[in-house]
Amino acid sequence: MKEIWDALVIGAGIGGLTSAAYLAKEGLRVLLLERSPHIGGTAYVYHRKGFTFPMGPLGFSHPSLVRKVFEELGVGEDLKFLKTHYRLHAFGLDLSLSFPFDQLKNELSTHFPEDAEGVGQFFKDMDDLIFNREKSYVSQNLPAFEYLQKLIKDERLRRLLGSLGTRKPYSALPLLSAMWNLMGNIGIWFPEEGMESFCERLKRAILRSSGSRSLIRLNKAVSKIRVDQGKVLGISLDDGTGIDSSFVISNADYKSTFLKLIDPKAIPQKWYDAISNARLTNSVFQVCLGIDAQKIDPSPFKQAERLIYRRENKLSDERELDWSLPRVDPQALAAQEIEVSLLGKDREKENKLSLVLRVEADYHHFARFRLGWRKRSQEYQSYKSQLAQALVHEISSLFPGLEKSILVMDIATPLTFEDQGGRSGGAVAGWSWDYEDFRDGQPKELILTPVKGLYMAGHQAFSALFMGGIPTALESGRRAAYALLKGEGPTEDISIPGGIP
Ligand SMILES: Cc1cc2nc3c(=O)[nH]c(=O)nc-3n(C[C@H](O)[C@H](O)[C@H](O)COP(=O)(O)OP(=O)(O)OC[C@H]3O[C@@H](n4cnc5c(N)ncnc54)[C@H](O)[C@@H]3O)c2cc1C
């Protein structure tokens, strides 16, 4: 006899888990299907020889929204969040980025006295854009790059203000102000019990709410969403099994859902084209290190657990990495901005430290090593180890002795985030943040689809991450569940950033 499911959810990332939990809470019988052998998607953490390493998030913002979701689902007990601090180690500065605006303004004015007035104006404009947008006199349509060019003389400062780091400003002003709001006002936080606790709580909410009526099935890759006459009928698994339901929530990203899982004829051409054209954020190259804490001096982490580092270079000597080459020079990669993060501070007691190094990386460069799902060409291992060694060597300038203190090293490339994390192009933060692609003052909800009964949940179900990744995924999961319960949609409106030529 065929099992009857009120709703199917594809993917057990934070968005899919949240949707399933809300539906189960409302008494629906939900089947959640996940391709990987674990829940969590990119919020998954894994363990190697006693060290804990992340697949993705190292923090989240909007703690009150996060808490509200867990409380509504009845799994918010004893939630404790620790504030995460960011510090810049670049441009000859050693400076907190997590200060409130007033403090940051004072610090930066001391370091850049010639730009003191511009710094004051910058934070006033950011304040206006965050809290008083209608009255703000700053032209919201200006690229951050152009705005800062006029306001600030020192290029190092333009980069710092324009990217919260060392990169050239790339976004529009509303998105930049949202990022400063997260960093300086609301803060970046970390769950005391670790990122995996979020996924475990959501899992508990799904299974507890509905007794044994709802299920999570791992190692179940959905290969098709079946649609007939504009309505969803169910899904097919890659082993050929068909499962019926009139409601499906997809936590697979947009490109996977609409370019791989659905017959293109089942959706309007303009919808298909918009998703094909839309660009995503870049990916990262990541090196996770298990460190013998007795062999290094961890004091650079005393004031902040996240360090934004860049080698001291004259900006005029700086070279853009040419990702179109078959190999990039490991030294050139090491000269880019590197985010250095300390995970599991408490493990210091056991003389174990987990360090994560991340540098922006181009998916297409690594795609040439891809032979299939989790299959790589022979040179991949040695190439990625050369790149990783260069990053480790570079970071030894902050932590002398680092190279000799390594007990475990695990390297991830954009291909890892694509295969293990389920992310098209290994993209870290959803739709492109570039000025050319996104300039709205507010993110738009992208939960409804042109297929009746099909909804989207996850970080791409909003047009931009003004709240940061985790809260966006939680909120989208909640909204997708309520849209389904109310029978909303379908829609042919397209608000995908950069999707409409
Ligand atoms: C390197 C990196 C760093 C990040 N750092 C941060 C951070 O510091 N702070 C922050 O807030 N956010 C961060 N993010 C973003 C963060 O991961 C997300 O915001 C959040 O975890 C995404 O959840 P999601 O619901 O979009 O699902 P995802 O994590 O994208 O998971 C989607 C799930 O769907 C599954 N799936 C896909 N296709 C199928 C299919 N056909 N069949 C079955 N299952 C399928 C995948 O296996 C996966 O489990 C980071 C992401 C990355 C990659």
mmCIF file of C-alpha atoms and ligand atoms in Angstrom, residues 10-15 33-36 40-43 55-59 220-222 251-252 261 284 358 417 421-423 428 458-459 469-470 473, ligand 1:
data_model
loop_
_atom_site.group_PDB
_atom_site.id
_atom_site.type_symbol
_atom_site.label_atom_id
_atom_site.label_comp_id
_atom_site.label_asym_id
_atom_site.label_seq_id
_atom_site.Cartn_x
_atom_site.Cartn_y
_atom_site.Cartn_z
ATOM 1 C CA ILE A 10 13.660 17.951 -0.113
ATOM 2 C CA GLY A 11 16.874 18.589 1.858
ATOM 3 C CA ALA A 12 17.665 18.653 5.563
ATOM 4 C CA GLY A 13 19.540 21.961 5.676
ATOM 5 C CA ILE A 14 18.407 24.502 8.251
ATOM 6 C CA GLY A 15 15.594 25.730 5.944
ATOM 7 C CA LEU A 33 14.387 13.415 2.202
ATOM 8 C CA GLU A 34 18.099 14.186 2.449
ATOM 9 C CA ARG A 35 20.744 13.131 -0.045
ATOM 10 C CA SER A 36 23.636 13.081 2.455
ATOM 11 C CA GLY A 40 22.353 19.933 8.527
ATOM 12 C CA GLY A 41 23.391 20.663 4.932
ATOM 13 C CA THR A 42 26.111 23.294 5.111
ATOM 14 C CA ALA A 43 25.427 23.813 8.831
ATOM 15 C CA MET A 55 31.093 22.561 6.713
ATOM 16 C CA GLY A 56 29.882 26.159 6.754
ATOM 17 C CA PRO A 57 28.630 28.678 9.320
ATOM 18 C CA LEU A 58 30.926 29.925 12.042
ATOM 19 C CA GLY A 59 28.329 32.225 13.533
ATOM 20 C CA LYS A 220 17.758 9.628 -0.250
ATOM 21 C CA ALA A 221 18.567 11.817 -3.240
ATOM 22 C CA VAL A 222 15.572 13.287 -5.005
ATOM 23 C CA ASN A 251 15.499 23.190 0.377
ATOM 24 C CA ALA A 252 17.749 22.322 -2.565
ATOM 25 C CA LEU A 261 14.916 18.463 -10.702
ATOM 26 C CA VAL A 284 35.778 29.403 -0.621
ATOM 27 C CA ARG A 358 39.195 30.438 4.481
ATOM 28 C CA PHE A 417 30.748 22.647 -0.819
ATOM 29 C CA GLY A 421 27.024 20.836 1.082
ATOM 30 C CA GLY A 422 24.658 20.526 -1.868
ATOM 31 C CA ARG A 423 25.441 24.043 -3.093
ATOM 32 C CA VAL A 428 28.721 30.398 0.187
ATOM 33 C CA GLY A 458 16.621 28.027 2.557
ATOM 34 C CA HIS A 459 19.141 30.804 2.186
ATOM 35 C CA GLY A 469 22.530 33.025 6.373
ATOM 36 C CA ILE A 470 21.167 31.090 9.345
ATOM 37 C CA ALA A 473 17.215 29.968 6.316
HETATM 38 C C1 LIG B 1 31.635 27.950 3.705
HETATM 39 C C2 LIG B 1 30.346 28.521 4.200
HETATM 40 C C3 LIG B 1 30.365 29.430 5.248
HETATM 41 C C4 LIG B 1 29.176 29.957 5.750
HETATM 42 N N1 LIG B 1 29.225 30.794 6.826
HETATM 43 C C5 LIG B 1 28.083 31.257 7.374
HETATM 44 C C6 LIG B 1 28.107 32.024 8.571
HETATM 45 O O1 LIG B 1 29.163 32.262 9.151
HETATM 46 N N2 LIG B 1 26.934 32.463 9.077
HETATM 47 C C7 LIG B 1 25.721 32.178 8.492
HETATM 48 O O2 LIG B 1 24.674 32.595 9.005
HETATM 49 N N3 LIG B 1 25.680 31.436 7.368
HETATM 50 C C8 LIG B 1 26.809 30.972 6.804
HETATM 51 N N4 LIG B 1 26.772 30.187 5.684
HETATM 52 C C9 LIG B 1 25.493 29.976 5.058
HETATM 53 C C10 LIG B 1 24.766 28.857 5.834
HETATM 54 O O3 LIG B 1 25.321 27.625 5.543
HETATM 55 C C11 LIG B 1 23.347 28.871 5.538
HETATM 56 O O4 LIG B 1 22.815 30.106 5.701
HETATM 57 C C12 LIG B 1 22.463 27.819 6.124
HETATM 58 O O5 LIG B 1 23.087 26.793 6.837
HETATM 59 C C13 LIG B 1 21.853 27.307 4.858
HETATM 60 O O6 LIG B 1 20.799 26.542 5.070
HETATM 61 P P1 LIG B 1 19.862 26.156 3.880
HETATM 62 O O7 LIG B 1 18.532 25.892 4.477
HETATM 63 O O8 LIG B 1 19.914 27.108 2.765
HETATM 64 O O9 LIG B 1 20.374 24.716 3.385
HETATM 65 P P2 LIG B 1 21.761 24.150 2.863
HETATM 66 O O10 LIG B 1 22.760 24.189 3.928
HETATM 67 O O11 LIG B 1 22.105 24.698 1.534
HETATM 68 O O12 LIG B 1 21.339 22.609 2.690
HETATM 69 C C14 LIG B 1 20.560 22.128 1.622
HETATM 70 C C15 LIG B 1 20.352 20.639 1.823
HETATM 71 O O13 LIG B 1 19.605 20.099 0.729
HETATM 72 C C16 LIG B 1 20.165 18.836 0.390
HETATM 73 N N5 LIG B 1 19.823 18.520 -1.004
HETATM 74 C C17 LIG B 1 20.146 19.270 -2.106
HETATM 75 N N6 LIG B 1 19.682 18.652 -3.215
HETATM 76 C C18 LIG B 1 19.042 17.526 -2.796
HETATM 77 C C19 LIG B 1 18.349 16.470 -3.490
HETATM 78 N N7 LIG B 1 18.230 16.448 -4.828
HETATM 79 N N8 LIG B 1 17.816 15.461 -2.753
HETATM 80 C C20 LIG B 1 17.931 15.451 -1.384
HETATM 81 N N9 LIG B 1 18.586 16.410 -0.702
HETATM 82 C C21 LIG B 1 19.130 17.431 -1.398
HETATM 83 C C22 LIG B 1 21.661 19.046 0.584
HETATM 84 O O14 LIG B 1 22.359 17.819 0.700
HETATM 85 C C23 LIG B 1 21.666 19.850 1.890
HETATM 86 O O15 LIG B 1 21.637 19.012 3.012
HETATM 87 C C24 LIG B 1 27.941 29.608 5.167
HETATM 88 C C25 LIG B 1 27.924 28.692 4.115
HETATM 89 C C26 LIG B 1 29.101 28.144 3.638
HETATM 90 C C27 LIG B 1 29.052 27.144 2.530
#
